Amino acid sequence: MTNTQPLTEPVAERPPQARPATRPKAAWRLMLPTMTPWLATGLTLVAGIALFGLLAPLLVGDPDRIRDVGLTGPSGELWLGTTQTGQDVFAQLAFATRGSLQIGLIVGVLATVLSAFFGIYGAYLGGVADEAFSLLSNVFLVIPGLPLVIVISGFVPRESRGLWTIAVVLALTSWAASARVLRAQTLSVRNRDYVAAAKLSGERPWRVIAVEILPNLLPVLASQFVFAVIAAVLGEAGLSFLGLGASGSSTLGTMLFYAQNGFALPLGAWWWFAPPGLVIALFGTGLALINFSIDEIVDPKLKNARLHRRRTRLAAKGGAA
C-alpha cells in the first residue's frame, strides 16, 4: 500500500500587510488656515453679517418711508423701532449693512491689486522700476491716511461724492503698507532656484510671477485683503460720521451720522445708534479672527506656539486628574 501525496501544497502564511502610509497633504491644503474655535467664530460672524446684508434688503420695506410714530422703541411690528421721522431702523440697518459691505469689498480688491502691482511686480523687475515703486510707496506711507482722506473728500463736490468715489479714495490711501510687505516677500522668493529656472527657460515675466511667485504669496495677499476690508469699513464709517461720506447711499456710517444729528444718545434712543455700531464691531471682530488664522500660515511659528500652549494645557489637565 503506497502513501498518497496531498493534491495541494499547504499555503504559506502571508506576512501581515503594512499599514498604508499617510498620504501627504495637497499643496492647496497647506495654504488653508487650520480650523480653530477662533476661526470658526470669525467665519460665523462674517458669514452671518454678509448674508444679512445680501438677503435682508430683499425682505424689508422702504427704509425712507415716513410714519407718524416717531422715535418709538422696538416692537413686534418694528423690530428696531423708528427714527424721529418714523423711519424703520431695521430696514435702514439692512440697506446700510449692504452699502458698507460693498465699500469694503471694492476697497479690499482695489487696495490688494495696487499693493500687488507696486510690491510684487516692482520687486520682480528690480532696478529703476523697483526704486521708483518703492519711493512712491514710501511717499504714501508717510502721509497720514485719515487726514488725507478727509482733505480729498472735502475737495470733492457732494453731488460727485458717490460710493465709488469714496471707495477709490480709501483704496488710494491704504495700499502702501501692504506693498512694502509684498515687496519684501517677493525679494526673498525671486532668487530661488525654481524662479531662476523659469527665467532661463524663457518664460515671460507675467507667467513667472503668476505661476512661480504668486502662489507663495497667496496667504500674504489674503491677509492684506482682509486688513484692507476692515480699514475700509472703519474708514468709511468715520468719514460718514463727519459728514464726508458718500451722498445718496446708505451705510452704517450714515446711520450713525443721522443718529447723532437726531440727538439719539441724549434722548436715550439706543435702538437707533447701537445696532449699526454693533454690526461694525462684530464684522471687524470676525475679520480680525480670520486674519489671525491666516497669520499662522504666513508665520508658522505662531501655529507652533499655539499648539505648544494647547499641549501644555492638556498635560496640566492630565496631571491634575
Coordinates of C-alpha atoms in Angstrom, one line a residue:
M1 CA 0.0 0.0 0.0
T2 CA 1.5 3.2 -1.1
N3 CA 1.2 6.6 0.6
T4 CA -0.7 9.1 -1.5
Q5 CA 0.7 12.6 -1.7
P6 CA -1.6 15.5 -1.0
L7 CA -3.1 17.1 -4.1
T8 CA -2.4 20.6 -2.8
E9 CA 0.5 22.1 -1.0
P10 CA -0.1 23.9 2.3
V11 CA -0.5 27.6 1.7
A12 CA 2.3 29.6 3.3
E13 CA 1.1 32.2 5.7
R14 CA 1.3 35.8 4.2
P15 CA 3.1 38.3 6.3
P16 CA 0.9 40.9 7.8
Q17 CA 0.4 43.8 5.4
A18 CA 1.9 47.1 6.5
R19 CA -0.5 50.0 7.1
P20 CA -0.7 52.3 4.2
A21 CA 1.4 55.4 4.6
T22 CA -0.4 58.6 5.3
R23 CA -0.9 60.5 2.1
P24 CA 0.8 63.9 2.0
K25 CA -1.5 66.9 2.1
A26 CA -2.2 68.6 -1.2
A27 CA -0.4 71.9 -1.8
W28 CA -3.7 73.8 -1.6
R29 CA -4.5 72.3 1.8
L30 CA -1.2 73.7 3.1
M31 CA -2.4 77.2 2.2
L32 CA -5.6 77.0 4.2
P33 CA -5.8 78.0 7.8
T34 CA -6.3 75.4 10.5
M35 CA -9.8 75.3 11.8
T36 CA -9.8 76.5 15.3
P37 CA -12.6 77.9 17.6
W38 CA -11.4 81.4 16.8
L39 CA -11.5 80.9 13.1
A40 CA -15.0 79.2 13.3
T41 CA -16.2 82.2 15.3
G42 CA -14.8 84.7 12.8
L43 CA -16.3 82.8 9.8
T44 CA -19.7 82.6 11.5
L45 CA -19.7 86.3 12.3
V46 CA -18.6 87.4 8.8
A47 CA -21.0 85.0 7.0
G48 CA -23.9 86.0 9.2
I49 CA -23.4 89.7 8.6
A50 CA -22.8 89.1 4.8
L51 CA -26.0 87.1 4.5
F52 CA -27.9 89.8 6.4
G53 CA -26.6 92.5 4.1
L54 CA -27.4 90.4 1.0
L55 CA -30.8 89.0 1.9
A56 CA -32.4 91.4 4.4
P57 CA -32.8 94.3 1.9
L58 CA -35.0 92.0 -0.2
L59 CA -37.3 91.2 2.7
V60 CA -37.8 94.6 4.4
G61 CA -39.8 97.6 3.3
D62 CA -38.7 101.0 2.1
P63 CA -36.2 102.4 4.6
D64 CA -37.1 106.0 3.7
R65 CA -40.8 105.6 4.4
I66 CA -42.0 108.2 6.9
R67 CA -44.6 107.2 9.6
D68 CA -46.4 109.2 12.2
V69 CA -44.8 107.1 15.1
G70 CA -41.5 108.9 15.5
L71 CA -38.9 107.7 17.9
T72 CA -40.7 104.6 19.2
G73 CA -38.8 101.7 20.7
P74 CA -38.6 98.1 19.3
S75 CA -41.9 96.2 19.0
G76 CA -43.3 93.2 17.2
E77 CA -44.1 95.2 14.1
L78 CA -40.9 97.3 14.1
W79 CA -38.1 95.2 15.4
L80 CA -35.7 98.1 16.0
G81 CA -38.1 100.9 16.4
T82 CA -38.2 104.1 14.4
T83 CA -36.3 107.3 14.0
Q84 CA -37.5 110.8 14.8
T85 CA -39.3 110.9 11.4
G86 CA -40.8 107.4 11.8
Q87 CA -38.4 105.5 9.5
D88 CA -37.9 101.8 10.2
V89 CA -34.5 101.4 11.8
F90 CA -34.3 97.7 10.9
A91 CA -34.9 98.4 7.2
Q92 CA -32.2 101.2 7.4
L93 CA -29.8 98.7 9.1
A94 CA -30.3 96.1 6.3
F95 CA -29.6 98.6 3.5
A96 CA -26.7 100.3 5.4
T97 CA -25.1 96.9 6.0
R98 CA -25.2 96.1 2.3
G99 CA -23.7 99.5 1.5
S100 CA -20.8 99.1 3.9
L101 CA -20.1 95.6 2.6
Q102 CA -20.0 96.9 -0.9
I103 CA -17.5 99.6 0.0
G104 CA -15.4 97.2 2.0
L105 CA -15.3 94.7 -0.9
I106 CA -14.4 97.3 -3.5
V107 CA -11.7 98.9 -1.4
G108 CA -10.3 95.5 -0.5
V109 CA -10.0 94.4 -4.1
L110 CA -8.6 97.8 -5.3
A111 CA -6.1 98.1 -2.5
T112 CA -4.9 94.5 -2.9
V113 CA -4.4 94.9 -6.7
L114 CA -2.5 98.2 -6.2
S115 CA -0.3 96.7 -3.5
A116 CA 0.4 93.6 -5.6
F117 CA 1.3 95.6 -8.6
F118 CA 3.7 98.0 -6.9
G119 CA 5.0 95.4 -4.5
I120 CA 5.3 92.2 -6.5
Y121 CA 5.8 93.5 -10.0
G122 CA 8.3 96.2 -8.9
A123 CA 10.4 93.8 -6.8
Y124 CA 10.5 91.2 -9.6
L125 CA 11.7 93.8 -12.2
G126 CA 14.2 95.3 -9.9
G127 CA 16.5 98.2 -10.9
V128 CA 14.9 101.6 -11.6
A129 CA 11.3 100.3 -11.6
D130 CA 11.7 98.8 -8.1
E131 CA 13.3 102.1 -6.8
A132 CA 10.5 104.2 -8.3
F133 CA 7.7 102.0 -7.0
S134 CA 9.4 101.8 -3.6
L135 CA 9.7 105.6 -3.5
L136 CA 6.1 106.0 -4.3
S137 CA 5.1 103.5 -1.6
N138 CA 7.2 105.4 0.9
V139 CA 5.6 108.7 0.0
F140 CA 2.1 107.3 0.5
L141 CA 3.2 105.5 3.6
V142 CA 4.4 108.6 5.5
I143 CA 1.3 110.7 4.7
P144 CA -1.3 110.3 7.4
G145 CA -4.2 108.3 6.0
L146 CA -7.3 109.7 7.7
P147 CA -6.3 113.4 7.3
L148 CA -5.6 112.8 3.6
V149 CA -8.9 111.1 3.1
I150 CA -10.7 113.9 4.8
V151 CA -8.9 116.5 2.6
I152 CA -9.6 114.6 -0.6
S153 CA -13.3 114.0 0.4
G154 CA -13.7 117.7 1.4
F155 CA -12.5 118.9 -2.1
V156 CA -14.8 116.5 -4.0
P157 CA -18.2 118.1 -4.5
R158 CA -21.0 116.5 -2.6
E159 CA -23.0 115.7 -5.7
S160 CA -20.0 113.9 -7.1
R161 CA -19.1 112.1 -3.9
G162 CA -20.7 108.7 -4.7
L163 CA -19.9 105.2 -3.4
W164 CA -17.2 104.6 -6.0
T165 CA -15.6 107.9 -5.3
I166 CA -15.2 107.2 -1.6
A167 CA -14.0 103.6 -2.3
V168 CA -11.3 104.9 -4.7
V169 CA -10.2 107.5 -2.2
L170 CA -9.9 104.9 0.6
A171 CA -8.1 102.4 -1.7
L172 CA -5.5 105.1 -2.8
T173 CA -4.7 105.8 0.8
S174 CA -4.4 102.2 2.1
W175 CA -2.2 100.2 -0.3
A176 CA 1.3 101.4 0.6
A177 CA 1.9 99.4 3.7
S178 CA 0.7 96.2 2.0
A179 CA 3.0 96.9 -0.9
R180 CA 6.0 97.1 1.4
V181 CA 5.2 93.7 2.9
L182 CA 4.7 92.1 -0.5
R183 CA 7.9 93.6 -1.8
A184 CA 9.9 92.1 1.0
Q185 CA 8.3 88.7 0.4
T186 CA 8.9 88.9 -3.3
L187 CA 12.6 89.8 -2.9
S188 CA 13.0 86.6 -0.9
V189 CA 11.2 84.4 -3.4
R190 CA 12.6 85.8 -6.7
N191 CA 16.1 84.4 -6.1
R192 CA 15.1 80.8 -5.5
D193 CA 16.1 78.1 -7.9
Y194 CA 12.7 77.3 -9.5
V195 CA 12.2 81.0 -10.3
A196 CA 15.7 81.2 -11.9
A197 CA 15.0 78.0 -13.9
A198 CA 11.7 79.6 -15.2
K199 CA 13.6 82.7 -16.3
L200 CA 16.3 80.6 -18.0
S201 CA 13.7 78.6 -19.9
G202 CA 12.5 81.8 -21.5
E203 CA 9.2 82.3 -19.6
R204 CA 7.6 85.7 -19.8
P205 CA 7.7 87.9 -16.7
W206 CA 4.0 87.8 -16.2
R207 CA 4.0 84.0 -16.3
V208 CA 6.9 83.7 -13.9
I209 CA 5.0 86.0 -11.5
A210 CA 1.7 84.2 -11.9
V211 CA 2.9 80.7 -11.8
E212 CA 6.1 80.7 -9.7
I213 CA 5.9 83.6 -7.3
L214 CA 2.3 84.5 -6.7
P215 CA 1.2 81.1 -5.3
N216 CA 3.8 81.5 -2.5
L217 CA 2.3 84.9 -1.6
L218 CA -1.4 83.9 -1.5
P219 CA -1.6 83.8 2.3
V220 CA 0.1 87.2 2.5
L221 CA -2.3 88.6 -0.1
A222 CA -5.3 87.1 1.7
S223 CA -4.2 88.7 5.0
Q224 CA -3.7 92.1 3.3
F225 CA -7.1 91.8 1.7
V226 CA -8.9 91.1 5.0
F227 CA -7.0 94.0 6.6
A228 CA -8.0 96.3 3.8
V229 CA -11.7 95.4 4.2
I230 CA -11.5 96.2 7.9
A231 CA -9.8 99.5 7.3
A232 CA -12.3 100.4 4.6
V233 CA -15.4 99.7 6.7
L234 CA -14.0 101.7 9.6
G235 CA -12.7 104.5 7.4
E236 CA -16.0 104.9 5.6
A237 CA -17.8 104.9 8.9
G238 CA -15.5 107.7 10.2
L239 CA -16.0 109.8 7.0
S240 CA -19.8 109.4 7.1
F241 CA -19.9 110.2 10.8
L242 CA -18.1 113.5 9.9
G243 CA -20.5 114.2 7.1
L244 CA -17.9 113.4 4.3
G245 CA -19.3 110.1 3.2
A246 CA -21.0 109.0 0.0
S247 CA -24.0 111.1 -0.9
G248 CA -27.2 109.3 -2.0
S249 CA -26.1 105.9 -0.4
S250 CA -26.9 104.3 2.9
T251 CA -24.1 102.9 5.0
L252 CA -23.5 102.1 8.7
G253 CA -21.6 105.4 9.0
T254 CA -24.5 107.4 7.6
M255 CA -26.8 105.8 10.1
L256 CA -24.5 106.9 12.9
F257 CA -24.4 110.4 11.4
Y258 CA -28.1 110.8 11.3
A259 CA -28.5 109.3 14.7
Q260 CA -26.0 111.9 16.1
N261 CA -27.8 114.7 14.3
G262 CA -31.1 113.4 15.7
F263 CA -29.8 113.5 19.3
A264 CA -30.4 109.8 19.6
L265 CA -27.9 109.5 22.5
P266 CA -29.3 112.4 24.7
L267 CA -32.9 111.1 24.0
G268 CA -32.0 107.6 25.0
A269 CA -32.9 106.1 21.6
W270 CA -30.3 103.3 21.8
W271 CA -32.1 101.3 19.1
W272 CA -31.1 104.0 16.6
F273 CA -27.3 104.2 17.2
A274 CA -26.4 100.9 18.9
P275 CA -27.3 98.4 16.0
P276 CA -25.0 100.0 13.4
G277 CA -22.2 100.3 15.9
L278 CA -22.7 96.7 16.9
V279 CA -22.6 95.5 13.3
I280 CA -19.4 97.3 12.7
A281 CA -17.8 95.9 15.8
L282 CA -18.9 92.3 15.1
F283 CA -17.8 92.5 11.5
G284 CA -14.4 93.9 12.4
T285 CA -14.0 91.2 15.1
G286 CA -14.9 88.4 12.7
L287 CA -12.4 89.6 10.1
A288 CA -9.7 90.1 12.7
L289 CA -10.2 86.5 13.9
I290 CA -9.9 85.2 10.3
N291 CA -6.8 87.3 9.8
F292 CA -5.2 85.8 13.0
S293 CA -5.7 82.4 11.5
I294 CA -4.2 83.4 8.2
D295 CA -1.2 84.8 10.0
E296 CA -0.4 81.3 11.2
I297 CA 0.2 80.3 7.5
V298 CA 2.4 83.3 6.9
D299 CA 4.4 82.8 10.1
P300 CA 4.4 79.0 11.1
K301 CA 5.9 80.0 14.5
L302 CA 2.5 81.3 15.6
K303 CA 0.9 78.0 14.9
N304 CA 3.7 76.1 16.7
A305 CA 3.3 78.4 19.7
R306 CA -0.5 77.8 19.7
L307 CA 0.0 74.0 19.5
H308 CA 2.6 74.2 22.3
R309 CA 0.2 76.1 24.6
R310 CA -2.5 73.5 23.8
R311 CA -0.3 70.6 24.7
T312 CA 0.8 72.3 27.9
R313 CA -2.9 72.8 28.9
L314 CA -3.7 69.2 28.1
A315 CA -0.7 67.9 30.0
A316 CA -1.7 70.1 33.0
K317 CA -5.2 68.7 33.0
G318 CA -3.9 65.2 32.8
G319 CA -1.5 65.7 35.7
A320 CA -4.3 67.2 37.8
A321 CA -6.6 64.3 37.0

